[in-house]
Each structure stands twice: as structure tokens, then as C-alpha cells.
Amino acid sequence: MSPLTEQQAKEYWRRNVSLMVKLMVIWFVVSFGCGILLFDLLNQVQIGGYKLGFWFAQQGSIYVFVVLIFYYAKKMAALDREFGVEED
Amino acid sequence: MELQTLSYLVVGATFALYLGIAFWARAGSTKDFYVAGGGVHPVANGMATAADWMSAASFISMAGMISFMGYGGSVFLMGWTGGYVILAMLLAPYLRKYGKFTVPEFIGDRFYSRTARVVAVICLILCSVTYVIGQMKGVGVAFSRFLEVEYATGLLIGMIIVFFYAVLGGMKGITYTQIAQYCVLILAYTIPAIFISLQLTGNPIPQLGLGSTISGTDTYMLDRLDMVVTDLGFNRYSTDVRLSTLNMFAYTMSLMIGTAGLPHVIIRFFTVPKVKDARSSAGWALVFIAILYTTAPAVGAMARLNLMQTIEPTPGEYLVYDERPQWFKNWEKTGLLAYEDKNGDGLVQYSADPATNDMVKIDNDIMVLANPEIAQLPNWVIALVAAGGLAAALSTAAGLLLAISSAISHDLLKGMIAPDISERQELNASRVAMALAIVGAGYLGLNPPGFAAGTVALAFGLAASSIFPALMMGIFSSRVNKEGAIAGMVAGIGITLFYVFQHKGIMFIPGTEFLGSMQPNWFMGIEPNAFGVVGAIVNFAVAYGVSMVTAEPPQSVRDLVEHIRIPAGAGDAGGH
């Protein structure tokens, strides 16, 4: 059985979903946003030999994905501890 | 040393390593066989996942596809990595918490229905089989090109190696060999890339080299490439959109959710000890994948520039065919390069115009396979590329075969046909299922049916439109019921198959296309390979619609959904 009361379980889930939504917005913005929809606009900015839109599409989005996952794992580990639901 | 001898030595050494690991990591229980005992460290699992994930297509073909598609190739880079964000946040932790052995098992329990489980098994087998054929072909091709053995012999050797470690060790043997295979393939990929980046730009890090100036000039590499290709009438490399912005959007999304829905990737997250580990392991997997995926665009662009400059060293001055370099001759023999002197001047003219273009064939795969030769790297690097290509194909094939055989022995046999068999009997049955799956995959690799060509892309569309939505709804909704889930999966996979077959023929048999009076890509200009996301939307819509007009799921199922959302008490995979 879950060690949480119904109220706590709801709160835990709400905070998980809210973190997830924030990170998924970033996920969407760096790939579909910067890499595809805003491609032409961002390409007006040049960083070294990279046009910015091109950099996001072929490099930047991937780096951001990695950071997002580790950030999520870290935040969730803290949330698990806060609610006392981490595994031993 | 002779290249041939060296290749045999390097490939032989890696194979000996895989067999040694197979012997050491034998499976003693069904839990070992299905989920490697459930005790794999998250970093080790991340590495194994990366090898499992990066197939012959990633290793051999992807850089070449980017090479010729330019910016349009970004759909593969973002699509095949972004899916891990979805996996890490939306699927892996909850499926790990649920703690069973297979994907159809979750679908069957969550939607309290044997029918749902059978539908999931069918979807799983459809996408895994289409995927594994591509790997078997990759094994045969790598052998025949580098070791000059017959395609069929090469395939047979590959099958025997996989047979040893997959049948003996199941997921346990596969996991530890995949870790070794990752090391081989990443070295084989990055070493030539570092050399080439250094030669071309003076920067040893390919990811930075791609944004640097060409050695000895102040022209940026990408600007030079844009200029060279547009001069010959090709689309500008760095802005070449694939069909349309909407199509690129749909393509990327289909590959992302397809990645998250592929059973052989998902089951890798059943092998870690805790829910917490499932989250971080997805991060490690993506780190190991990103090393190759951020190198690939550099390899693609640099190889394209090298190729162009070999053929046309300065504008208007072409390579004389009789003075072509050795690698040109080598790859002409394999049929991957073909030259036809259209104007009879003995020069190699390469352009976008088919009427004057003398390079009638440049296969995508050349860009990785011939890259070390074009850049005149030492022979041991070329031998390493052969071992890397084989590692990529074998590791992915093994993961797929495990997904197929566990669906047969655990979901069909133990789950439905003979629930009373003992664990020992199930372990034996899973070994037999694995052996049969290997023989079946080998047979299809030898006699590829008509659908071999477009298969890997199809697997993503199928996973995106069937398994991914079912899992999402199973975790995030307690209202979607069995009627909804079954109708959704059938509708999603059905419409995706329909659109693909309409364009490419029924079961990809030429001549059976049935577009009628419609234009290709008639649905909003979306190409068939990018259609998975549309199938997924149909799946979600149908599942919700049907669920709303039929009975709610029973209380026990709603409890199950609550249960998987909280990590505490995950228990072991397989613990009930």
C-alpha cells in the first residue's frame, strides 16, 4: 500500500506533473521551436560558424535534452525524499 | 599490416570478447533472462541502452543521410534523441514501478483484458520484426564489405554470435555484451571524426570543428560547404528544409514518440533496481547516445565537403577519371559509387542536374564507410570502423530479439496458453523462442521480403501510433478503459499502415500502391515516414471517444494507476 494519504498522494502527483510540464515546454521550445518553427528567424544570429537556428537543430537541442533529464531526475529525487516515498 | 588481415584481427578480437562475456553472464532464472536480474547499475544500463538503441542505421547511414539532406537531416538528430526526454519523464519511471517483465503485460493488466495484451503483442512483433530485418542486413553488409566474405556467410556468422550470448544469457548476457559493444562502436565512430575535423579545421572536437573556419583560411566550414553545393545546383546545405516546415515538425515528432514507444528500448528500463534509477538511467543513455549524435552532423558535413573537393578541387577544374584515388576504385567495385561519363571528356563532373551529372550513384552509407579512406587515415582506423558497424548492428538485433522472444514466451505462452508451467520450463521456453526468433530474423535477412527497404522508418511509425499512446493513457488517465485502448491501438496502427501502404505498396510489394487520383503526401504534405504522429493523434482521439461512451474501468485498475505513480515499494521487476 502507498505510505501516503490520499491528499498527500494528490499533492505529490500534482507537483510531479507541474515539473514535467515546465520541462516539456523547454523540450518543445528548443527542438520544435528553435530548431524548426523559428529556424529562419534565429538564423539571423551567427555564433562562430554556426547560424543559431541550425545550431539548435543539429547540436543545441540535444545538449538541452540531456540537461533536462538529469534536472528532472534530481528534482524528483528531492520530491521523493520530501514525501518520504524514496526507495531504500 | 595488410588491411584485410588487420580487419580480421580487430573483428575477431571483439567477437572473442562478446563470447567471453556470454559465457560469464549466463542466465539462471527467468528474471535473469527477461530483466538481467533487475540489478543493473543505471550508468551501465545507460550504456547498454545506447548500444541497444544505436543501430546499423545510426552508425552507418545517418551521417550520410545528413550529408545529402543538410538541415533537413536534423529530423533524425532531434527525433532520435528527444524521445528520451519523453521516456524519462512520461514512461520509464512508472513502468519500472509497475515492475513486470514485458510491455504487453502492462497493457494487458492496465486495460484488464487479454485482448488488449494480444493486440499489444501483435503491435510489438510488427515493429520489432520490421526493425530486426534491417539489422540482419546490416550485419551481412558489414561482413561482405570489410571482410570480403559472402553476404550469406557473414549473416550466418553474425547469427551464431548473437545465438550464443542471447540464448545463453538472455537479457543478462545481452546487457553486458552491449556495454562492450558500445565501447567498440563509439571509438570506431569518434576516432575518424576527430582526425577529419583536425585535418579540415584544426579543431580536434568535431562538434566545434563544424562551427570553425577551414584551416589556413578565415572562411567558415559551413559557409564554404553552402557555397560549393549551391554552385553545383544543389540546395543550400544549412537551410535545406525537408519538404515543408510542417513535414519536418511531423517527422521529428513521429521519431520522438516512436522512440519512446519501441518495446526493446522500454524493457531496458526494467533492468535497473529502482524507480529513481530508471529516471537517471535515461539521462545516462542519452549522454552516451549524444556523443555519437552530435558528432554525426560534423561527419556528414565534413565528408560532403571532402567529397566535393576531391571531385572538383577548384571551381571549373574537375578530377580526371583515370587519376581517381584508390578509395574511389574500391567503392566503385561495391556498386555504392558509380560513374558514367556523360559528355565523354574523361572528367568527373558532379552536379544537381541529371543531364550533366557524371556521379550517377553516391550511396548514403559511403559517407561513414569510406570516410577514413577519403581522409587517408591509417589502416587500423578502417578496421575499427568495420568492428564498430558490426557492434552497432549486433547489439540492436539482440535487444530486438529479446523483446520478440519474451513477448512469445512470457505473454503468449505463460500469459495465455500454458499459465501453469514452472519457472524452469518458462526459461527453457524463452530460450527456444529466442533461438526461433534468431533463425526467423536470419531467414528474413537472407530473403528480404519486398518490405525490407523502408522498414526501419516504418517501425517508428507503428510504435508511435500503437504502443506509445496506449502506455501514455494507461499511466496518465484512469478513465481510459479496455474498449477505448483496444479501439485506439487498432485505429492508430491501421491508419498508419494504410497511409504507408498507399504510397509504397501493400507490404511494400511494388505495383500495389493505391493512391488513385491523389497526390503523394496528400495529407497536408506529410510523407509516409512522418505519419506516425497522425496515427498517434487518431489513437488518442478514438480511445478517449470510445472510453467516454463505455463503462469506467473497475476500482482495482484505478488503484493500479494510483500505485504506479508513487515510487515507494517498487519491489523487484517480476515481483507480484
XYZ file of C-alpha atoms in Angstrom, chain B residues 56-485:
430
model
C 23.296 -0.089 -38.133
C 21.193 2.822 -39.395
C 22.575 5.237 -36.768
C 26.144 4.096 -37.209
C 26.415 3.556 -40.955
C 23.613 5.525 -42.597
C 22.693 8.552 -40.505
C 25.709 10.784 -41.159
C 25.316 10.039 -44.874
C 21.653 10.969 -44.829
C 22.528 14.266 -43.120
C 25.326 14.737 -45.636
C 22.878 14.791 -48.514
C 19.885 16.325 -46.704
C 21.749 19.114 -44.882
C 19.457 20.928 -42.482
C 16.611 18.537 -43.380
C 18.589 15.718 -41.734
C 18.004 17.429 -38.393
C 14.755 15.467 -38.083
C 16.819 12.351 -37.290
C 19.104 14.141 -34.842
C 16.313 15.722 -32.815
C 13.819 12.895 -33.334
C 16.076 10.061 -32.236
C 17.278 11.886 -29.095
C 14.232 13.896 -27.975
C 12.314 10.672 -27.395
C 14.477 10.010 -24.333
C 13.080 13.101 -22.614
C 9.593 11.637 -23.087
C 10.797 8.241 -21.863
C 12.479 9.653 -18.771
C 9.541 11.794 -17.682
C 6.409 10.191 -19.044
C 7.008 6.444 -19.261
C 10.087 4.749 -17.809
C 9.695 5.512 -14.059
C 6.056 4.372 -13.955
C 6.591 1.239 -15.990
C 9.577 0.403 -13.763
C 7.404 0.930 -10.686
C 4.826 -1.417 -12.110
C 7.676 -3.910 -12.197
C 6.759 -6.665 -14.619
C 8.720 -8.183 -17.481
C 7.153 -7.016 -20.747
C 5.281 -4.113 -22.350
C 2.199 -6.150 -23.385
C 1.951 -7.413 -19.798
C 1.446 -3.840 -18.571
C -1.089 -3.102 -21.280
C -2.965 -6.333 -20.509
C -3.153 -5.579 -16.762
C -3.887 -1.879 -17.013
C -6.654 -2.457 -19.527
C -7.750 -5.646 -17.709
C -8.047 -7.510 -20.950
C -6.368 -10.434 -22.670
C -7.463 -8.982 -25.998
C -5.564 -5.771 -25.244
C -2.498 -7.854 -24.395
C -2.748 -9.815 -27.650
C -3.181 -6.604 -29.670
C -0.098 -5.193 -27.919
C 1.872 -8.375 -28.702
C 0.906 -8.083 -32.369
C 1.938 -4.411 -32.496
C 5.208 -5.263 -30.723
C 6.037 -8.093 -33.100
C 5.168 -5.958 -36.146
C 7.518 -3.147 -35.164
C 10.310 -5.337 -33.805
C 10.385 -7.692 -36.783
C 10.463 -4.850 -39.313
C 13.305 -3.342 -37.300
C 15.354 -6.527 -36.914
C 15.413 -7.242 -40.659
C 17.340 -4.004 -41.143
C 19.910 -5.093 -38.530
C 20.401 -8.514 -40.090
C 21.014 -6.843 -43.427
C 23.490 -4.519 -41.697
C 25.434 -7.488 -40.313
C 25.610 -9.167 -43.719
C 26.628 -5.966 -45.480
C 29.339 -5.057 -42.952
C 30.866 -8.510 -43.285
C 30.767 -8.562 -47.042
C 32.274 -5.087 -47.471
C 35.055 -5.212 -44.928
C 36.000 -8.865 -44.694
C 35.079 -9.782 -48.256
C 33.114 -12.833 -47.219
C 29.816 -13.695 -48.874
C 26.767 -11.784 -47.600
C 25.113 -15.058 -46.541
C 28.217 -16.336 -44.718
C 28.545 -13.018 -42.911
C 24.924 -13.152 -41.841
C 25.383 -16.711 -40.589
C 28.452 -15.779 -38.501
C 26.502 -12.868 -37.011
C 23.574 -15.161 -36.168
C 25.853 -17.648 -34.400
C 27.422 -14.927 -32.253
C 24.036 -13.482 -31.255
C 22.740 -17.008 -30.677
C 25.472 -17.688 -28.126
C 25.004 -14.727 -25.905
C 21.274 -14.175 -26.347
C 20.185 -17.797 -25.850
C 22.626 -18.487 -23.019
C 22.350 -15.200 -21.205
C 19.048 -13.608 -22.231
C 18.841 -10.001 -21.087
C 21.787 -10.553 -18.715
C 24.158 -11.693 -21.462
C 22.797 -9.079 -23.849
C 23.246 -6.243 -21.337
C 26.899 -6.954 -20.618
C 27.823 -7.558 -24.261
C 26.034 -4.329 -25.194
C 28.281 -2.418 -22.800
C 31.340 -3.818 -24.597
C 29.709 -3.142 -27.967
C 29.053 0.459 -27.012
C 32.740 0.999 -26.287
C 33.724 -0.513 -29.619
C 31.208 1.435 -31.661
C 31.802 4.820 -30.056
C 35.579 4.552 -30.511
C 35.063 3.474 -34.109
C 32.821 6.467 -34.718
C 34.681 9.245 -32.946
C 38.296 8.439 -33.858
C 37.887 9.014 -37.608
C 35.723 12.058 -36.848
C 38.461 13.611 -34.693
C 41.077 13.018 -37.402
C 38.910 14.557 -40.084
C 37.924 17.561 -38.012
C 41.591 18.131 -37.231
C 42.625 17.919 -40.892
C 39.881 20.202 -42.120
C 39.555 22.801 -39.370
C 42.460 22.267 -36.981
C 39.978 21.668 -34.156
C 40.085 18.129 -32.692
C 36.500 18.277 -31.362
C 34.129 17.618 -34.278
C 31.221 19.405 -32.548
C 33.321 22.582 -32.510
C 35.043 21.913 -35.820
C 31.667 22.077 -37.573
C 31.394 25.707 -36.448
C 35.032 26.615 -37.151
C 36.935 28.084 -40.054
C 38.766 25.928 -42.564
C 42.461 25.579 -41.665
C 44.585 28.336 -43.108
C 41.629 30.477 -44.219
C 39.068 32.662 -42.496
C 36.106 31.070 -44.279
C 33.731 29.120 -42.031
C 33.429 25.457 -42.943
C 29.632 25.612 -43.237
C 29.742 28.745 -45.422
C 32.244 27.066 -47.729
C 30.040 23.985 -47.927
C 26.954 26.101 -48.692
C 28.866 27.802 -51.483
C 30.286 24.625 -53.003
C 26.930 22.824 -53.116
C 24.900 25.780 -54.396
C 27.483 26.372 -57.163
C 26.667 22.893 -58.447
C 22.920 23.500 -58.277
C 22.172 21.646 -55.041
C 20.067 23.193 -52.286
C 21.922 25.295 -49.743
C 23.230 22.846 -47.126
C 22.449 24.758 -43.959
C 18.880 25.775 -44.853
C 17.633 22.853 -46.957
C 14.147 22.247 -45.461
C 12.774 18.730 -45.930
C 9.549 19.175 -47.993
C 7.963 21.709 -45.633
C 8.185 23.069 -42.113
C 5.054 21.116 -41.186
C 6.532 17.904 -42.577
C 9.740 18.391 -40.594
C 7.668 19.024 -37.495
C 5.623 15.850 -38.010
C 8.688 13.778 -38.909
C 10.579 14.849 -35.785
C 7.571 14.253 -33.544
C 6.917 10.803 -35.073
C 10.507 9.726 -34.449
C 10.408 11.055 -30.871
C 7.234 9.312 -29.791
C 8.193 6.243 -31.830
C 11.454 6.073 -29.867
C 9.545 6.295 -26.607
C 7.168 3.543 -27.745
C 9.677 0.983 -29.006
C 9.453 -2.079 -26.740
C 13.117 -3.049 -26.983
C 14.070 0.366 -25.587
C 11.403 0.382 -22.862
C 12.330 -3.040 -21.470
C 15.880 -1.823 -20.856
C 14.456 0.319 -18.049
C 13.033 -2.786 -16.334
C 16.585 -3.907 -15.535
C 17.523 -1.168 -13.037
C 16.927 -1.645 -9.288
C 14.780 1.430 -8.533
C 12.355 3.983 -9.992
C 14.936 6.677 -9.289
C 17.445 4.711 -11.362
C 15.007 4.490 -14.282
C 14.950 8.313 -14.422
C 18.704 8.848 -14.236
C 19.450 5.870 -16.458
C 17.523 7.526 -19.299
C 19.787 10.552 -18.803
C 22.925 8.408 -18.994
C 21.596 6.631 -22.063
C 21.130 9.987 -23.754
C 24.627 11.151 -22.764
C 26.129 8.091 -24.453
C 23.850 8.499 -27.470
C 24.548 12.233 -27.711
C 28.289 11.610 -28.110
C 27.531 9.933 -31.440
C 24.558 12.097 -32.384
C 26.375 15.412 -32.000
C 29.384 14.013 -33.899
C 27.250 12.765 -36.796
C 26.360 16.197 -38.257
C 30.065 17.101 -38.254
C 30.946 13.840 -40.013
C 28.139 14.438 -42.516
C 29.147 17.981 -43.403
C 32.891 17.343 -43.449
C 32.595 14.181 -45.530
C 30.410 16.040 -48.028
C 32.954 18.833 -48.314
C 35.830 16.356 -48.686
C 33.941 14.507 -51.389
C 33.116 17.675 -53.309
C 36.670 18.917 -53.108
C 38.080 15.617 -54.290
C 35.843 15.697 -57.347
C 36.268 19.392 -58.088
C 39.425 20.708 -56.353
C 38.908 24.264 -57.629
C 35.789 25.605 -59.387
C 35.709 24.548 -63.024
C 38.635 22.165 -62.661
C 37.446 18.581 -62.441
C 39.013 15.342 -61.300
C 40.360 13.288 -64.200
C 38.629 9.911 -64.035
C 41.794 7.942 -64.831
C 43.582 9.674 -61.955
C 40.882 8.924 -59.402
C 42.063 7.912 -55.929
C 42.175 4.316 -54.716
C 39.117 4.619 -52.433
C 37.079 5.727 -55.440
C 38.013 2.481 -57.233
C 37.376 0.347 -54.131
C 33.875 1.657 -53.608
C 33.025 1.533 -57.310
C 33.553 -2.226 -57.037
C 30.858 -2.467 -54.357
C 28.367 -0.575 -56.505
C 27.945 2.159 -53.893
C 29.670 4.651 -56.187
C 29.003 4.735 -59.904
C 30.456 6.947 -62.634
C 29.116 7.480 -66.132
C 30.987 9.819 -68.479
C 28.003 11.639 -69.982
C 29.922 14.080 -72.184
C 32.861 11.772 -72.898
C 35.564 14.150 -71.671
C 37.093 11.755 -69.118
C 36.448 14.247 -66.321
C 34.244 13.734 -63.263
C 31.510 16.366 -63.316
C 29.205 16.254 -60.305
C 26.105 18.426 -60.288
C 22.439 18.527 -59.325
C 21.403 18.394 -62.990
C 20.840 14.751 -64.024
C 21.657 15.567 -67.656
C 25.279 16.520 -66.958
C 25.931 14.750 -63.645
C 28.572 12.025 -64.063
C 28.287 10.709 -60.470
C 25.199 8.644 -61.128
C 25.336 6.915 -57.753
C 26.688 8.037 -54.394
C 25.201 5.864 -51.678
C 24.479 7.467 -48.278
C 26.475 4.775 -46.485
C 29.700 5.806 -48.236
C 29.970 8.846 -46.013
C 30.797 6.795 -42.926
C 32.248 3.677 -44.521
C 34.662 5.374 -46.911
C 35.298 8.402 -44.762
C 38.569 7.114 -43.234
C 39.888 6.237 -46.693
C 38.905 9.593 -48.186
C 40.723 11.306 -45.331
C 43.686 8.899 -45.785
C 43.620 7.601 -42.232
C 45.740 4.606 -41.149
C 44.501 1.069 -41.776
C 43.758 0.284 -38.143
C 41.130 3.036 -38.138
C 39.406 1.447 -41.131
C 39.487 -1.958 -39.380
C 37.942 -0.358 -36.304
C 35.080 1.081 -38.378
C 34.254 -2.454 -39.534
C 34.130 -3.721 -35.946
C 32.033 -0.693 -34.938
C 29.443 -1.250 -37.667
C 29.110 -4.886 -36.626
C 28.813 -3.950 -32.939
C 26.030 -1.478 -33.748
C 24.049 -3.994 -35.800
C 24.542 -6.945 -33.424
C 23.670 -5.039 -30.248
C 20.427 -3.702 -31.674
C 19.489 -7.062 -33.173
C 19.970 -8.765 -29.789
C 17.760 -6.244 -27.977
C 15.016 -6.628 -30.573
C 15.220 -10.411 -30.477
C 14.820 -10.356 -26.707
C 11.710 -8.165 -26.996
C 10.242 -10.575 -29.546
C 11.098 -13.779 -27.670
C 9.864 -12.510 -24.304
C 6.562 -11.480 -25.893
C 6.240 -15.031 -27.188
C 7.341 -16.981 -24.102
C 6.018 -14.648 -21.390
C 2.933 -13.001 -22.895
C 1.632 -15.677 -25.229
C 2.845 -18.945 -23.650
C 2.974 -18.251 -19.909
C 0.334 -15.497 -20.028
C -2.286 -17.297 -22.091
C -1.614 -20.720 -23.497
C 0.007 -22.510 -20.538
C -0.144 -20.404 -17.356
C 0.793 -23.399 -15.197
C 4.329 -24.015 -16.485
C 7.125 -23.828 -13.920
C 9.806 -21.167 -13.974
C 12.361 -23.660 -15.287
C 10.021 -24.591 -18.126
C 9.399 -20.944 -18.937
C 13.160 -20.280 -19.006
C 13.616 -23.160 -21.438
C 10.674 -21.936 -23.490
C 12.180 -18.440 -23.649
C 15.464 -19.937 -24.908
C 13.609 -21.858 -27.603
C 11.643 -18.718 -28.532
C 14.924 -16.785 -28.764
C 16.504 -19.450 -30.974
C 13.458 -19.437 -33.246
C 13.441 -15.637 -33.391
C 17.109 -15.623 -34.443
C 16.521 -18.208 -37.153
C 13.433 -16.312 -38.329
C 15.259 -12.989 -38.422
C 18.193 -14.608 -40.246
C 15.830 -16.102 -42.791
C 14.221 -12.711 -43.426
C 17.672 -11.117 -43.644
C 18.663 -13.627 -46.318
C 15.412 -13.376 -48.239
C 14.313 -9.859 -47.524
C 10.677 -9.617 -48.474
C 9.673 -6.615 -50.565
C 9.350 -4.512 -47.462
C 12.999 -4.665 -46.381
C 13.876 -1.272 -47.817
C 11.642 1.096 -45.883
C 11.411 -0.998 -42.757
C 13.239 0.844 -40.000
C 11.294 4.044 -40.603
C 8.065 2.041 -40.597
C 8.873 0.557 -37.173
C 8.855 4.065 -35.674
C 5.518 4.909 -37.244
C 3.987 1.706 -35.896
C 5.348 2.168 -32.368
C 4.315 5.840 -32.358
C 0.754 5.106 -33.418
C 0.049 1.997 -31.333
C 2.183 1.336 -28.242
C 3.121 4.876 -27.223
C -0.450 6.240 -26.882
C -1.627 3.105 -25.066
C 1.152 3.449 -22.480
C 0.601 7.187 -22.039
C -3.116 6.788 -21.472
C -2.508 3.816 -19.211
C -0.360 5.949 -16.912
C -1.928 9.396 -17.140
C -5.621 8.561 -17.280
C -7.635 6.325 -15.018
C -10.687 6.808 -17.232
C -9.487 5.156 -20.452
C -10.876 1.620 -20.426
C -10.238 -1.589 -22.313
C -12.681 -0.858 -25.130
C -11.047 2.535 -25.673
C -7.476 1.235 -25.577
